[in-house]
XYZ file of C-alpha atoms in Angstrom:
250
model
C 5.164 11.064 14.751
C 3.524 9.642 17.603
C 0.235 10.136 16.086
C 1.323 8.741 12.727
C 2.452 5.802 14.302
C -1.204 5.097 16.073
C -2.614 5.911 12.787
C -0.443 3.149 11.121
C -1.196 0.743 13.715
C -4.873 1.172 13.349
C -5.083 0.640 9.757
C -2.806 -2.571 10.241
C -4.931 -3.875 12.892
C -8.150 -3.350 10.891
C -6.537 -4.950 7.763
C -5.526 -8.003 9.613
C -9.274 -8.486 10.744
C -10.146 -8.218 7.243
C -8.027 -11.289 6.168
C -9.926 -14.142 4.705
C -11.361 -16.828 7.162
C -12.755 -20.020 5.614
C -15.979 -21.493 6.423
C -16.616 -24.819 5.552
C -20.011 -25.307 3.523
C -21.893 -28.313 2.322
C -24.592 -28.889 -0.115
C -26.574 -32.057 0.652
C -28.654 -33.074 -2.258
C -31.603 -35.782 -1.435
C -32.851 -38.509 -3.718
C -36.190 -36.482 -4.008
C -34.200 -33.714 -5.843
C -34.392 -31.093 -2.689
C -31.176 -29.549 -1.588
C -30.077 -28.193 1.784
C -26.977 -25.962 2.263
C -24.921 -25.442 5.413
C -22.385 -26.656 7.944
C -22.341 -30.395 8.713
C -22.239 -30.588 12.646
C -22.668 -34.425 12.995
C -22.045 -37.435 10.545
C -22.327 -41.087 11.291
C -22.771 -44.086 8.921
C -26.606 -43.932 9.303
C -27.278 -40.055 9.449
C -26.085 -36.738 8.874
C -26.975 -33.323 10.673
C -26.875 -30.161 8.963
C -26.884 -26.692 10.438
C -27.911 -23.687 7.988
C -26.974 -20.217 7.849
C -30.264 -19.141 9.719
C -29.715 -21.636 12.362
C -31.932 -24.238 11.770
C -30.717 -27.998 11.928
C -31.837 -30.824 9.666
C -31.362 -34.423 10.246
C -31.056 -36.843 7.071
C -30.886 -40.692 6.923
C -27.970 -41.645 4.621
C -30.257 -43.688 2.610
C -32.171 -40.494 1.695
C -29.047 -38.656 0.334
C -28.167 -38.547 -3.167
C -24.746 -36.782 -2.700
C -22.921 -34.377 -0.435
C -20.866 -31.423 -1.735
C -18.382 -29.703 0.285
C -16.815 -26.140 -0.564
C -14.977 -23.272 1.179
C -16.589 -19.730 1.389
C -13.980 -16.772 2.026
C -16.323 -14.632 3.849
C -13.899 -11.510 4.157
C -12.331 -11.837 0.674
C -15.044 -13.094 -1.921
C -18.211 -12.205 -0.256
C -17.023 -8.681 1.282
C -15.296 -7.919 -1.863
C -18.272 -8.713 -3.860
C -20.199 -6.333 -2.014
C -17.534 -3.523 -2.310
C -17.326 -4.253 -6.171
C -15.133 -1.431 -6.925
C -13.047 -3.104 -9.529
C -9.396 -2.354 -10.059
C -9.671 1.092 -8.332
C -7.255 1.226 -5.570
C -5.285 3.876 -3.307
C -1.643 3.959 -2.095
C -0.731 5.785 1.075
C 3.155 6.344 1.756
C 5.036 7.513 4.900
C 8.890 7.868 4.403
C 11.757 9.416 6.157
C 15.455 9.439 5.650
C 18.405 12.055 5.013
C 18.728 14.537 2.338
C 21.646 16.403 1.124
C 22.414 19.096 -1.509
C 26.029 19.617 -2.829
C 26.773 23.296 -3.433
C 24.097 24.363 -1.013
C 23.764 25.352 2.593
C 21.504 22.396 2.853
C 23.709 19.932 4.630
C 22.847 16.355 5.715
C 19.503 17.054 7.361
C 16.370 14.931 8.309
C 13.674 14.810 5.658
C 10.111 13.139 5.831
C 7.364 12.940 3.226
C 3.743 11.671 3.246
C 1.931 11.043 -0.275
C -1.603 9.682 -1.220
C -2.173 8.376 -4.846
C -5.204 6.938 -6.580
C -5.160 4.609 -9.647
C -5.626 0.904 -10.564
C -4.250 -2.145 -8.848
C -4.173 -4.129 -12.081
C -2.093 -1.887 -14.207
C -0.145 -3.167 -17.229
C -2.396 -6.462 -17.086
C -0.792 -7.551 -14.052
C -1.512 -7.009 -10.098
C 0.861 -3.894 -10.224
C -0.412 -0.518 -9.034
C -0.228 2.563 -11.078
C -1.690 5.981 -10.241
C -1.248 9.891 -9.736
C -1.132 11.539 -6.555
C 0.084 14.514 -4.200
C 1.626 14.789 -0.862
C 3.734 16.853 1.548
C 7.611 16.823 1.749
C 9.940 18.664 4.280
C 13.498 19.076 4.594
C 14.867 20.112 7.985
C 16.782 23.423 8.248
C 19.929 24.279 10.066
C 21.781 27.685 11.043
C 22.275 28.528 7.204
C 18.755 27.784 5.802
C 15.297 27.352 7.118
C 12.950 24.439 6.841
C 12.056 23.852 3.170
C 8.702 22.380 2.215
C 7.331 21.230 -1.017
C 3.992 19.531 -2.571
C 4.801 17.000 -5.134
C 2.563 16.093 -7.879
C 3.529 12.635 -9.530
C 2.797 9.571 -11.304
C 3.468 6.386 -9.174
C 4.130 2.620 -9.602
C 4.355 -0.193 -7.300
C 4.999 -3.632 -9.066
C 5.180 -7.049 -7.098
C 7.938 -9.357 -8.620
C 5.966 -12.534 -7.581
C 2.363 -13.535 -7.348
C 2.743 -14.633 -3.693
C 1.508 -13.556 -0.335
C 4.994 -12.101 0.407
C 6.866 -10.771 -2.698
C 9.718 -8.776 -3.503
C 8.703 -5.343 -5.084
C 9.865 -2.265 -6.823
C 8.362 1.030 -6.832
C 8.854 4.533 -8.355
C 7.542 7.902 -8.458
C 8.061 10.630 -11.029
C 6.721 14.366 -11.370
C 7.362 17.599 -10.089
C 7.687 19.426 -6.574
C 6.273 22.727 -5.810
C 8.224 24.715 -3.093
C 6.111 26.378 -0.479
C 9.362 28.736 0.543
C 10.904 31.478 -1.240
C 14.440 30.609 -0.720
C 14.308 27.499 -3.034
C 12.121 26.747 -5.938
C 11.121 23.159 -6.661
C 11.641 21.189 -9.862
C 11.284 17.780 -11.290
C 11.883 14.554 -9.041
C 12.685 10.942 -9.428
C 11.906 8.359 -6.500
C 13.060 4.683 -6.874
C 12.396 2.062 -4.128
C 12.959 -1.554 -3.404
C 11.467 -3.815 -0.799
C 8.884 -6.324 0.055
C 5.254 -6.398 -0.360
C 2.851 -8.281 2.224
C -0.587 -9.316 0.862
C -3.268 -8.595 3.760
C -6.486 -9.402 1.667
C -7.196 -9.474 -1.995
C -7.511 -5.611 -1.940
C -5.052 -4.571 0.749
C -1.226 -4.802 1.057
C 1.757 -3.428 3.136
C 4.866 -2.430 1.495
C 8.205 -1.844 3.257
C 11.510 -0.724 1.802
C 14.558 1.544 1.124
C 14.084 4.450 -1.295
C 16.370 6.886 -3.225
C 15.201 10.147 -4.593
C 16.752 12.948 -6.722
C 14.858 16.635 -6.472
C 16.049 19.605 -8.777
C 15.889 22.866 -6.947
C 17.019 26.443 -8.102
C 18.164 29.276 -5.519
C 21.326 29.950 -3.475
C 24.180 27.761 -4.364
C 27.999 28.038 -3.300
C 30.628 28.242 -5.372
C 34.254 27.547 -4.886
C 37.310 28.854 -6.898
C 40.901 29.899 -6.472
C 39.663 33.411 -4.965
C 37.518 31.569 -2.205
C 33.773 30.721 -1.659
C 30.895 32.598 -3.201
C 27.286 32.429 -3.409
C 25.102 32.927 -6.164
C 21.913 31.926 -7.946
C 21.756 28.685 -9.673
C 20.628 25.112 -9.857
C 21.295 22.056 -7.459
C 20.072 18.647 -6.710
C 18.752 17.497 -3.423
C 19.372 13.726 -2.637
C 17.439 11.753 -0.486
C 17.929 8.138 1.086
C 15.670 6.453 3.674
C 13.000 3.911 4.627
C 9.283 3.972 3.376
C 6.225 2.206 4.367
C 3.086 2.011 2.172
C -0.556 0.849 2.396
C -2.555 -0.273 -0.430
C -6.177 -0.221 -0.298
């Protein structure tokens, strides 16, 4: 868990450094048709001094200038993203933890953790929603009656912001099948629903924090109680999970 926290901290710090920074840029058009582009470092009623991107400085008399146009360039979003030019392709990395329990099984209220990675589109359904497919790793802690249960989930995932703002409420879902890595219980279909807040770091990166609820079908040893007492048999059960999740969209 300590290594995981460090990794997420490094990812968060890197993303914050990528956030857009606006540089004021001006274009000076002279009456003779020449144009110069750069940052205005000095301006008076009689003259204008311009510093270009390569560090050169130019001084113009105001009577020589036809017009001055100003603009803002987003060096980390528009410029950097244009270089990346990867379209709507995106990935989503999840880390979650909570409590799992399954009625009629030896699995009591026990800690659970899962880590997943999905790839897909950041512009699904004609919106700014994420939709994709992925895989991961899930563990359910054991007890004196059952050992640790591990699963490999394959799933389809969505994450949908409800507003087109920097900070927005959002909902998410995963649906698929979890394959068991143990002999005691076999995996099955599962559904995971979540709700929380998404924070837009840059035009291509976001952080999502929320609560989740999950239901997973399993088959294996189940407990049956009747008038004769408690018995165990082979059957089906559902593992329910509740907890907190953090996602990184990139």
